[in-house]
């Protein structure tokens, strides 16, 4: 089992890559928003959201099966090759069949969800992209299970830089608009597909083993409804906004979402390092589980502080980062940011259900309820409140999801003694939200806001009950 120090180091590496990607992307927003209209941003957001949703059907949760059974197969080289080969071959067959099927039936299945957006060329490029984007995530999952954070980070950042350069060429130089942005993603998907395929040929037996695929599917299939419901929660707002208010408003909303998504980038990076370590801790009953709780509480405090600072400072940042036609995006940033704080809480609470094989079939309950709440609230709030309504629906649905997985985890994992101090965790998040609302309501100048942020940070640190020595000890373990 790796140490907590290694987990924090890996989380730092993943986080650094995420932050660098986000930072470079943000610095290029003035450039992008000068060449792309709100409608262009709306088209790109709709296409990538739908293809992301369809990607769940391409993978069928089998990347999760790799995370689950990796340690079981890694010591037997022949069995490991058979295991990886079975997963990859299955995914390739599914990808080919699904891509052909969706191109043949798009008028029935897809066109009704992309009002005002032509299937050709926009969705067509998107479908080809998702078809070629199946192997690389599997390879990245394996690197995570091997705790090769440095290699993972280098590859991830390289992919980002290539995409960035292609975007500049296609959007700024050739002036292809949103088609250029979609083409960049398509070309990168082909490059990563070829790279992953070549790597896999070195340690893969290209054959489907019936026992392995049945076992893997038994674990992964219950996760598919969970994944689909999760994507519905992030897809519904854009689809409903597009159909009720137009593509341009989706583009403005997407800019605000990008800012709020900073919290998600950090939380996802932490989770990438946390899950392999968590599985290792849980595997041995002699391990001290209190380190899990300290780790989780410390990072929830970090997410909450991040959302607080981002919410208050975003109006100042946005004016320097985007064209004035996107300024109204600032209204939805606090809702999205704190929505992803709740999603960070969800990541910690749901880990126990992912660890417990019997627990995976219950995860979709929380995801389905959360998605239903999200869709209902979007239909209810968007007609009157537009992007604020959409972002509020996101916040509430993520909060509901975190509460539900907490309840399910406490029921399913009684024997594993997963006793999160959920009252403290939710107190940190809710108090941060209240402070955000109060500061924004006061409408103070930059200096006053900064002073209040510093005072709030100190106050939340003491409310968390964490001691500095505990945080330092996490790094040492």
Short mmCIF file of C-alpha atoms in Angstrom, two decimals:
data_model
loop_
_atom_site.label_atom_id
_atom_site.label_comp_id
_atom_site.label_asym_id
_atom_site.label_seq_id
_atom_site.Cartn_x
_atom_site.Cartn_y
_atom_site.Cartn_z
CA UNK A 1 0.00 0.00 0.00
CA UNK A 2 1.33 3.45 -0.88
CA UNK A 3 1.64 6.16 1.76
CA UNK A 4 -0.61 9.16 2.30
CA UNK A 5 2.39 11.29 1.33
CA UNK A 6 2.48 9.54 -2.05
CA UNK A 7 -1.26 10.07 -2.48
CA UNK A 8 -0.91 13.79 -1.76
CA UNK A 9 2.07 13.97 -4.14
CA UNK A 10 0.08 12.25 -6.89
CA UNK A 11 -2.92 14.48 -6.21
CA UNK A 12 -0.58 17.45 -6.47
CA UNK A 13 0.72 16.23 -9.83
CA UNK A 14 -2.78 15.59 -11.19
CA UNK A 15 -3.92 18.91 -9.77
CA UNK A 16 -0.99 20.81 -11.26
CA UNK A 17 -1.80 19.48 -14.72
CA UNK A 18 -5.47 20.36 -14.29
CA UNK A 19 -4.63 23.85 -13.06
CA UNK A 20 -2.11 24.43 -15.86
CA UNK A 21 -4.66 23.34 -18.43
CA UNK A 22 -7.29 25.55 -16.88
CA UNK A 23 -4.92 28.50 -16.52
CA UNK A 24 -3.74 28.37 -20.13
CA UNK A 25 -7.32 27.91 -21.30
CA UNK A 26 -8.43 30.93 -19.27
CA UNK A 27 -5.61 33.12 -20.54
CA UNK A 28 -6.72 32.28 -24.08
CA UNK A 29 -10.36 33.13 -23.38
CA UNK A 30 -9.91 36.72 -24.63
CA UNK A 31 -8.59 35.25 -27.88
CA UNK A 32 -11.32 32.62 -28.19
CA UNK A 33 -14.17 34.98 -27.34
CA UNK A 34 -12.90 37.40 -30.00
CA UNK A 35 -13.13 34.76 -32.71
CA UNK A 36 -16.03 32.66 -31.39
CA UNK A 37 -19.51 34.07 -30.82
CA UNK A 38 -21.79 33.01 -27.94
CA UNK A 39 -23.62 30.88 -30.52
CA UNK A 40 -20.35 29.13 -31.47
CA UNK A 41 -19.67 28.41 -27.81
CA UNK A 42 -23.22 27.12 -27.47
CA UNK A 43 -22.83 24.72 -30.40
CA UNK A 44 -19.54 23.37 -29.05
CA UNK A 45 -21.02 22.94 -25.58
CA UNK A 46 -24.08 21.06 -26.87
CA UNK A 47 -22.05 18.76 -29.15
CA UNK A 48 -19.42 17.89 -26.52
CA UNK A 49 -22.07 17.35 -23.85
CA UNK A 50 -24.03 14.93 -26.03
CA UNK A 51 -20.93 13.04 -27.18
CA UNK A 52 -19.75 12.83 -23.57
CA UNK A 53 -23.08 11.28 -22.68
CA UNK A 54 -22.84 8.81 -25.57
CA UNK A 55 -19.31 7.93 -24.47
CA UNK A 56 -20.83 6.11 -21.50
CA UNK A 57 -22.36 3.59 -23.93
CA UNK A 58 -19.01 3.14 -25.68
CA UNK A 59 -17.14 2.21 -22.48
CA UNK A 60 -20.01 0.55 -20.55
CA UNK A 61 -18.15 1.26 -17.32
CA UNK A 62 -15.38 -1.21 -18.21
CA UNK A 63 -12.70 1.33 -17.29
CA UNK A 64 -14.10 1.01 -13.76
CA UNK A 65 -13.62 -2.75 -13.92
CA UNK A 66 -9.94 -2.19 -14.66
CA UNK A 67 -9.61 -0.10 -11.50
CA UNK A 68 -11.46 -2.71 -9.48
CA UNK A 69 -9.64 -5.87 -10.63
CA UNK A 70 -6.23 -4.48 -11.58
CA UNK A 71 -4.49 -5.57 -8.35
CA UNK A 72 -6.03 -9.02 -8.60
CA UNK A 73 -4.58 -9.73 -12.05
CA UNK A 74 -1.31 -7.75 -12.06
CA UNK A 75 0.87 -10.48 -10.49
CA UNK A 76 0.04 -13.04 -13.19
CA UNK A 77 1.45 -11.70 -16.48
CA UNK A 78 -0.47 -14.09 -18.75
CA UNK A 79 -3.74 -13.50 -16.92
CA UNK A 80 -3.14 -9.73 -16.90
CA UNK A 81 -2.64 -9.70 -20.68
CA UNK A 82 -5.82 -11.71 -21.10
CA UNK A 83 -7.72 -9.35 -18.77
CA UNK A 84 -6.63 -6.14 -20.54
CA UNK A 85 -7.10 -7.71 -23.98
CA UNK A 86 -10.63 -8.81 -23.13
CA UNK A 87 -11.62 -5.32 -21.97
CA UNK A 88 -10.06 -3.51 -24.93
CA UNK A 89 -11.33 -5.89 -27.62
CA UNK A 90 -14.84 -5.65 -26.22
CA UNK A 91 -14.71 -1.85 -26.20
CA UNK A 92 -13.41 -1.68 -29.79
CA UNK A 93 -16.24 -3.89 -31.05
CA UNK A 94 -18.84 -1.86 -29.16
CA UNK A 95 -17.38 1.41 -30.50
CA UNK A 96 -17.57 0.32 -34.12
CA UNK A 97 -21.15 -0.95 -33.82
CA UNK A 98 -22.38 2.12 -31.93
CA UNK A 99 -20.79 4.64 -34.30
CA UNK A 100 -22.37 3.01 -37.36
CA UNK A 101 -25.72 2.75 -35.56
CA UNK A 102 -25.77 6.42 -34.47
CA UNK A 103 -24.86 7.70 -37.93
CA UNK A 104 -27.67 5.58 -39.39
CA UNK A 105 -30.33 6.67 -36.88
CA UNK A 106 -29.36 10.26 -36.00
CA UNK A 107 -32.59 11.72 -37.43
CA UNK A 108 -34.57 9.64 -34.94
CA UNK A 109 -32.28 9.57 -31.89
CA UNK A 110 -30.17 12.74 -31.93
CA UNK A 111 -31.58 15.56 -34.06
CA UNK A 112 -34.43 16.36 -31.66
CA UNK A 113 -31.88 17.17 -28.94
CA UNK A 114 -29.83 19.60 -31.04
CA UNK A 115 -32.43 22.19 -32.01
CA UNK A 116 -30.88 24.79 -34.31
CA UNK A 117 -27.68 22.75 -34.78
CA UNK A 118 -27.03 20.77 -37.97
CA UNK A 119 -25.97 17.13 -37.60
CA UNK A 120 -23.51 17.59 -40.47
CA UNK A 121 -20.83 18.68 -39.85
CA UNK A 122 -21.11 19.43 -36.10
CA UNK A 123 -22.51 16.25 -34.53
CA UNK A 124 -20.89 14.06 -37.20
CA UNK A 125 -17.42 15.26 -36.16
CA UNK A 126 -18.41 14.81 -32.51
CA UNK A 127 -19.49 11.19 -33.06
CA UNK A 128 -16.26 10.30 -34.84
CA UNK A 129 -14.33 11.91 -31.99
CA UNK A 130 -16.05 9.86 -29.29
CA UNK A 131 -15.53 6.71 -31.37
CA UNK A 132 -11.76 7.25 -31.35
CA UNK A 133 -11.66 8.34 -27.70
CA UNK A 134 -12.12 4.92 -26.11
CA UNK A 135 -8.64 3.41 -25.75
CA UNK A 136 -6.70 6.31 -24.25
CA UNK A 137 -8.88 6.58 -21.09
CA UNK A 138 -8.28 2.87 -20.47
CA UNK A 139 -4.52 3.38 -20.71
CA UNK A 140 -4.75 6.39 -18.38
CA UNK A 141 -6.72 4.30 -15.86
CA UNK A 142 -3.93 1.71 -15.86
CA UNK A 143 -1.31 4.41 -15.22
CA UNK A 144 -3.36 5.64 -12.27
CA UNK A 145 -3.59 2.15 -10.79
CA UNK A 146 0.20 1.85 -11.20
CA UNK A 147 0.54 5.21 -9.36
CA UNK A 148 2.51 6.59 -12.33
CA UNK A 149 1.24 10.11 -11.81
CA UNK A 150 4.21 11.76 -13.57
CA UNK A 151 3.73 9.77 -16.78
CA UNK A 152 -0.02 10.29 -16.63
CA UNK A 153 0.45 14.03 -16.19
CA UNK A 154 2.97 14.39 -19.03
CA UNK A 155 0.68 12.57 -21.44
CA UNK A 156 -2.41 14.47 -20.33
CA UNK A 157 -0.68 17.83 -20.65
CA UNK A 158 0.76 16.87 -24.05
CA UNK A 159 -2.73 16.07 -25.30
CA UNK A 160 -3.92 19.42 -24.00
CA UNK A 161 -1.10 21.35 -25.68
CA UNK A 162 -1.67 19.66 -29.05
CA UNK A 163 -5.39 20.45 -28.80
CA UNK A 164 -4.55 24.03 -27.88
CA UNK A 165 -2.18 24.51 -30.82
CA UNK A 166 -4.70 23.02 -33.25
CA UNK A 167 -7.40 25.31 -31.85
CA UNK A 168 -5.21 28.36 -32.47
CA UNK A 169 -4.46 27.23 -36.02
CA UNK A 170 -8.04 26.35 -36.94
CA UNK A 171 -9.85 29.15 -35.06
CA UNK A 172 -7.44 32.10 -35.23
CA UNK A 173 -5.33 31.45 -38.35
CA UNK A 174 -7.69 29.58 -40.69
CA UNK A 175 -10.82 31.08 -39.05
CA UNK A 176 -12.94 27.92 -39.15
CA UNK A 177 -14.90 28.96 -36.06
CA UNK A 178 -16.54 26.21 -34.03
CA UNK A 179 -15.84 23.65 -36.76
CA UNK A 180 -12.14 24.24 -36.12
CA UNK A 181 -12.62 23.60 -32.41
CA UNK A 182 -14.42 20.32 -33.14
CA UNK A 183 -11.80 19.28 -35.70
CA UNK A 184 -9.03 19.83 -33.13
CA UNK A 185 -10.68 17.38 -30.74
CA UNK A 186 -11.21 14.88 -33.58
CA UNK A 187 -7.57 14.95 -34.72
CA UNK A 188 -6.32 14.57 -31.14
CA UNK A 189 -8.65 11.60 -30.59
CA UNK A 190 -7.10 9.84 -33.59
CA UNK A 191 -3.56 10.53 -32.32
CA UNK A 192 -4.30 9.23 -28.81
CA UNK A 193 -6.14 6.20 -30.21
CA UNK A 194 -3.13 5.18 -32.30
CA UNK A 195 -0.74 5.79 -29.40
CA UNK A 196 -2.78 3.71 -26.93
CA UNK A 197 -3.29 0.94 -29.50
CA UNK A 198 0.47 0.66 -30.10
CA UNK A 199 1.18 0.59 -26.34
CA UNK A 200 -1.45 -2.07 -25.71
CA UNK A 201 -0.02 -4.39 -28.38
CA UNK A 202 3.01 -4.85 -26.09
CA UNK A 203 1.10 -6.32 -23.15
CA UNK A 204 -2.27 -7.41 -24.49
CA UNK A 205 -3.71 -10.65 -25.74
CA UNK A 206 -6.31 -9.65 -28.33
CA UNK A 207 -9.00 -12.10 -27.40
CA UNK A 208 -12.22 -12.02 -25.38
CA UNK A 209 -12.20 -14.35 -22.39
CA UNK A 210 -15.78 -15.24 -21.51
CA UNK A 211 -15.24 -15.57 -17.75
CA UNK A 212 -13.34 -12.30 -17.51
CA UNK A 213 -15.83 -10.26 -19.54
CA UNK A 214 -18.82 -11.71 -17.66
CA UNK A 215 -17.21 -10.84 -14.32
CA UNK A 216 -16.16 -7.40 -15.52
CA UNK A 217 -19.61 -6.66 -16.93
CA UNK A 218 -21.24 -7.84 -13.72
CA UNK A 219 -19.25 -5.18 -11.89
CA UNK A 220 -19.37 -2.42 -14.51
CA UNK A 221 -22.92 -2.62 -15.87
CA UNK A 222 -24.57 -1.38 -12.64
CA UNK A 223 -22.25 1.63 -12.95
CA UNK A 224 -23.60 2.55 -16.40
CA UNK A 225 -26.94 3.94 -15.16
CA UNK A 226 -24.92 5.86 -12.56
CA UNK A 227 -22.63 7.31 -15.23
CA UNK A 228 -25.52 8.09 -17.57
CA UNK A 229 -27.44 9.81 -14.81
CA UNK A 230 -24.34 11.82 -13.97
CA UNK A 231 -24.05 12.98 -17.56
CA UNK A 232 -27.74 13.82 -17.70
CA UNK A 233 -27.14 16.13 -14.75
CA UNK A 234 -24.49 18.03 -16.73
CA UNK A 235 -26.25 17.72 -20.10
CA UNK A 236 -29.85 18.63 -19.26
CA UNK A 237 -29.16 22.28 -18.48
CA UNK A 238 -27.56 22.92 -21.87
CA UNK A 239 -30.19 21.00 -23.85
CA UNK A 240 -33.09 22.72 -22.07
CA UNK A 241 -31.41 26.15 -22.29
CA UNK A 242 -30.84 25.60 -26.01
CA UNK A 243 -34.42 24.54 -26.68
CA UNK A 244 -36.07 27.22 -24.52
CA UNK A 245 -33.71 30.19 -24.77
CA UNK A 246 -31.38 29.65 -27.73
CA UNK A 247 -27.83 28.54 -28.47
CA UNK A 248 -26.23 31.92 -27.68
CA UNK A 249 -27.33 31.75 -24.04
CA UNK A 250 -25.82 28.26 -23.81
CA UNK A 251 -22.52 29.78 -24.93
CA UNK A 252 -22.65 32.44 -22.19
CA UNK A 253 -23.61 29.80 -19.62
CA UNK A 254 -20.72 27.63 -20.74
CA UNK A 255 -18.22 30.41 -20.03
CA UNK A 256 -19.54 30.72 -16.47
CA UNK A 257 -19.46 26.94 -16.17
CA UNK A 258 -15.78 26.92 -17.17
CA UNK A 259 -14.96 29.20 -14.25
CA UNK A 260 -17.01 27.20 -11.74
CA UNK A 261 -15.49 24.02 -13.13
CA UNK A 262 -12.11 25.00 -11.65
CA UNK A 263 -13.29 23.40 -8.40
CA UNK A 264 -14.19 20.24 -10.29
CA UNK A 265 -10.75 20.08 -11.90
CA UNK A 266 -9.10 20.09 -8.49
CA UNK A 267 -11.60 17.61 -7.00
CA UNK A 268 -11.20 15.24 -9.94
CA UNK A 269 -7.41 15.39 -9.64
CA UNK A 270 -7.59 14.61 -5.92
CA UNK A 271 -10.02 11.76 -6.56
CA UNK A 272 -7.69 10.27 -9.17
CA UNK A 273 -5.03 9.87 -6.47
CA UNK A 274 -7.46 9.11 -3.63
CA UNK A 275 -9.29 6.08 -5.09
CA UNK A 276 -6.28 3.75 -5.61
CA UNK A 277 -4.98 4.66 -2.13
CA UNK A 278 -8.44 4.25 -0.58
CA UNK A 279 -8.78 0.75 -2.07
CA UNK A 280 -5.38 -0.12 -0.61
CA UNK A 281 -6.30 1.15 2.87
CA UNK A 282 -9.63 -0.70 2.85
CA UNK A 283 -8.03 -3.94 1.69
CA UNK A 284 -6.19 -4.35 5.02
CA UNK A 285 -8.42 -4.10 8.10
CA UNK A 286 -5.37 -3.21 10.23
CA UNK A 287 -4.95 0.15 8.50
CA UNK A 288 -6.01 3.31 10.32
CA UNK A 289 -9.16 4.60 8.60
CA UNK A 290 -8.99 7.90 10.48
CA UNK A 291 -6.40 9.04 7.95
CA UNK A 292 -9.13 8.76 5.29
CA UNK A 293 -11.42 11.07 7.24
CA UNK A 294 -8.71 13.66 7.91
CA UNK A 295 -7.73 13.58 4.25
CA UNK A 296 -11.34 14.06 3.11
CA UNK A 297 -12.13 16.87 5.56
CA UNK A 298 -8.96 18.77 4.65
CA UNK A 299 -9.78 18.71 0.96
CA UNK A 300 -13.45 19.62 1.46
CA UNK A 301 -12.18 22.69 3.32
CA UNK A 302 -9.88 23.42 0.36
CA UNK A 303 -12.74 23.06 -2.16
CA UNK A 304 -15.04 25.29 -0.09
CA UNK A 305 -12.42 28.01 0.25
CA UNK A 306 -11.71 27.76 -3.46
CA UNK A 307 -15.39 28.21 -4.32
CA UNK A 308 -15.67 31.13 -1.89
CA UNK A 309 -12.69 33.01 -3.32
CA UNK A 310 -13.68 32.21 -6.91
CA UNK A 311 -17.25 33.42 -6.39
CA UNK A 312 -16.15 36.77 -4.95
CA UNK A 313 -13.24 37.47 -7.29
CA UNK A 314 -14.76 36.18 -10.56
CA UNK A 315 -16.45 39.51 -11.48
CA UNK A 316 -13.03 41.19 -11.51
CA UNK A 317 -11.37 38.33 -13.39
CA UNK A 318 -14.11 37.93 -16.00
CA UNK A 319 -13.75 41.52 -17.24
CA UNK A 320 -10.14 40.84 -18.19
CA UNK A 321 -10.71 37.37 -19.60
CA UNK A 322 -13.68 37.49 -21.98
CA UNK A 323 -15.40 39.70 -24.51
CA UNK A 324 -18.11 41.92 -23.03
CA UNK A 325 -20.82 39.85 -24.73
CA UNK A 326 -20.03 37.11 -22.18
CA UNK A 327 -20.01 39.26 -18.99
CA UNK A 328 -23.40 38.02 -17.76
CA UNK A 329 -21.80 34.58 -17.24
CA UNK A 330 -20.59 35.84 -13.85
CA UNK A 331 -24.08 35.34 -12.38
CA UNK A 332 -23.90 31.55 -12.49
CA UNK A 333 -20.32 31.04 -11.24
CA UNK A 334 -21.05 30.77 -7.46
CA UNK A 335 -23.76 28.16 -8.05
CA UNK A 336 -21.55 26.04 -10.31
CA UNK A 337 -18.51 26.37 -8.02
CA UNK A 338 -20.37 25.25 -4.90
CA UNK A 339 -22.19 22.59 -6.90
CA UNK A 340 -18.79 21.07 -7.59
CA UNK A 341 -17.85 21.36 -3.92
CA UNK A 342 -20.80 19.06 -3.22
CA UNK A 343 -19.55 16.84 -6.04
CA UNK A 344 -16.18 16.71 -4.26
CA UNK A 345 -18.03 15.59 -1.11
CA UNK A 346 -19.75 12.97 -3.26
CA UNK A 347 -16.39 11.61 -4.46
CA UNK A 348 -15.30 10.86 -0.90
CA UNK A 349 -18.62 9.40 0.25
CA UNK A 350 -19.13 7.21 -2.83
CA UNK A 351 -15.68 5.59 -2.60
CA UNK A 352 -16.96 3.02 -0.11
CA UNK A 353 -19.73 1.96 -2.50
CA UNK A 354 -17.24 1.54 -5.34
CA UNK A 355 -15.05 -0.58 -3.10
CA UNK A 356 -17.93 -2.85 -2.09
CA UNK A 357 -18.93 -5.03 -5.07
CA UNK A 358 -22.48 -5.20 -3.75
CA UNK A 359 -22.52 -1.43 -3.43
CA UNK A 360 -22.09 -0.59 -7.12
CA UNK A 361 -25.67 -1.54 -7.95
CA UNK A 362 -26.94 1.02 -5.43
CA UNK A 363 -24.91 3.96 -6.74
CA UNK A 364 -27.27 4.46 -9.66
CA UNK A 365 -30.12 5.14 -7.21
CA UNK A 366 -28.44 8.33 -6.04
CA UNK A 367 -27.39 9.25 -9.57
CA UNK A 368 -30.87 8.67 -10.99
CA UNK A 369 -32.61 10.69 -8.29
CA UNK A 370 -30.04 13.49 -8.71
CA UNK A 371 -30.55 13.51 -12.50
CA UNK A 372 -34.35 13.58 -12.10
CA UNK A 373 -34.08 16.50 -9.67
CA UNK A 374 -31.74 18.29 -12.08
CA UNK A 375 -34.03 17.89 -15.10
CA UNK A 376 -37.15 18.88 -13.15
CA UNK A 377 -35.48 21.98 -11.69
CA UNK A 378 -34.11 23.00 -15.09
CA UNK A 379 -37.59 22.91 -16.63
CA UNK A 380 -38.94 24.78 -13.62
CA UNK A 381 -36.25 27.46 -13.23
CA UNK A 382 -34.83 28.14 -16.71
CA UNK A 383 -37.97 29.79 -18.21
CA UNK A 384 -37.83 32.53 -15.55
CA UNK A 385 -34.24 32.64 -14.30
CA UNK A 386 -32.34 31.45 -17.41
CA UNK A 387 -28.64 30.71 -16.66
CA UNK A 388 -29.07 31.34 -12.92
CA UNK A 389 -31.89 28.79 -12.90
CA UNK A 390 -29.73 26.27 -14.75
CA UNK A 391 -26.79 26.75 -12.38
CA UNK A 392 -29.02 26.59 -9.29
CA UNK A 393 -30.40 23.27 -10.56
CA UNK A 394 -26.83 21.99 -10.84
CA UNK A 395 -26.02 23.04 -7.27
CA UNK A 396 -29.13 21.43 -5.77
CA UNK A 397 -28.80 18.16 -7.72
CA UNK A 398 -25.14 17.71 -6.72
CA UNK A 399 -26.06 18.36 -3.08
CA UNK A 400 -28.84 15.76 -3.27
CA UNK A 401 -26.45 13.25 -4.83
CA UNK A 402 -23.85 13.67 -2.07
CA UNK A 403 -26.46 13.21 0.67
CA UNK A 404 -27.87 10.09 -0.97
CA UNK A 405 -24.51 8.33 -1.41
CA UNK A 406 -23.69 9.15 2.20
CA UNK A 407 -26.88 7.42 3.34
CA UNK A 408 -26.34 4.43 1.06
CA UNK A 409 -22.69 4.08 2.09
CA UNK A 410 -23.61 4.07 5.79
CA UNK A 411 -26.13 1.28 5.13
CA UNK A 412 -24.04 -0.88 2.78
CA UNK A 413 -20.61 -0.50 4.42
CA UNK A 414 -21.44 -1.03 8.09
CA UNK A 415 -18.83 -3.75 8.50
CA UNK A 416 -16.09 -1.56 6.98
CA UNK A 417 -16.69 1.10 9.64
CA UNK A 418 -16.81 4.07 7.26
CA UNK A 419 -17.91 6.76 9.68
CA UNK A 420 -17.46 10.13 8.02
CA UNK A 421 -18.04 13.20 10.18
CA UNK A 422 -20.66 14.37 7.70
CA UNK A 423 -22.04 17.08 10.01
CA UNK A 424 -18.68 18.82 10.06
CA UNK A 425 -18.19 18.39 6.31
CA UNK A 426 -21.59 19.82 5.38
CA UNK A 427 -21.16 22.62 7.93
CA UNK A 428 -17.97 23.73 6.19
CA UNK A 429 -19.68 23.80 2.79
CA UNK A 430 -22.91 25.48 3.89
CA UNK A 431 -21.18 28.14 5.99
CA UNK A 432 -18.92 28.90 3.00
CA UNK A 433 -22.03 29.37 0.84
CA UNK A 434 -23.64 31.67 3.40
CA UNK A 435 -20.48 33.78 3.65
CA UNK A 436 -20.37 34.02 -0.15
CA UNK A 437 -23.96 35.24 -0.29
CA UNK A 438 -23.38 37.84 2.44
CA UNK A 439 -20.21 39.26 0.84
CA UNK A 440 -21.80 39.46 -2.62
CA UNK A 441 -24.89 41.14 -1.15
CA UNK A 442 -22.72 43.84 0.46
CA UNK A 443 -21.30 44.87 -2.97
CA UNK A 444 -18.02 46.18 -1.55
CA UNK A 445 -14.88 47.26 -3.39
CA UNK A 446 -12.02 44.91 -4.22
CA UNK A 447 -9.91 45.70 -1.13
CA UNK A 448 -12.82 45.21 1.27
CA UNK A 449 -13.76 41.93 -0.41
CA UNK A 450 -10.17 40.72 -0.12
CA UNK A 451 -10.07 41.51 3.61
CA UNK A 452 -13.35 39.68 4.18
CA UNK A 453 -12.06 36.68 2.23
CA UNK A 454 -8.95 36.45 4.42
CA UNK A 455 -11.03 36.70 7.61
CA UNK A 456 -13.46 34.07 6.28
CA UNK A 457 -10.60 31.71 5.43
CA UNK A 458 -9.27 31.85 8.99
CA UNK A 459 -12.77 31.39 10.41
CA UNK A 460 -13.51 28.35 8.23
CA UNK A 461 -10.18 26.78 9.18
CA UNK A 462 -11.16 26.89 12.86
CA UNK A 463 -14.70 25.66 12.11
CA UNK A 464 -13.23 22.64 10.29
CA UNK A 465 -11.64 21.46 13.54
CA UNK A 466 -8.49 20.53 11.64
CA UNK A 467 -5.16 21.16 13.29
CA UNK A 468 -2.18 22.30 11.31
CA UNK A 469 -0.12 19.40 12.67
CA UNK A 470 -2.75 16.95 11.34
CA UNK A 471 -2.40 18.39 7.85
CA UNK A 472 1.40 18.28 8.11
CA UNK A 473 1.21 14.68 9.37
CA UNK A 474 -0.83 13.72 6.31
CA UNK A 475 2.08 14.82 4.13
CA UNK A 476 4.56 12.78 6.19
CA UNK A 477 2.67 9.49 6.24
#
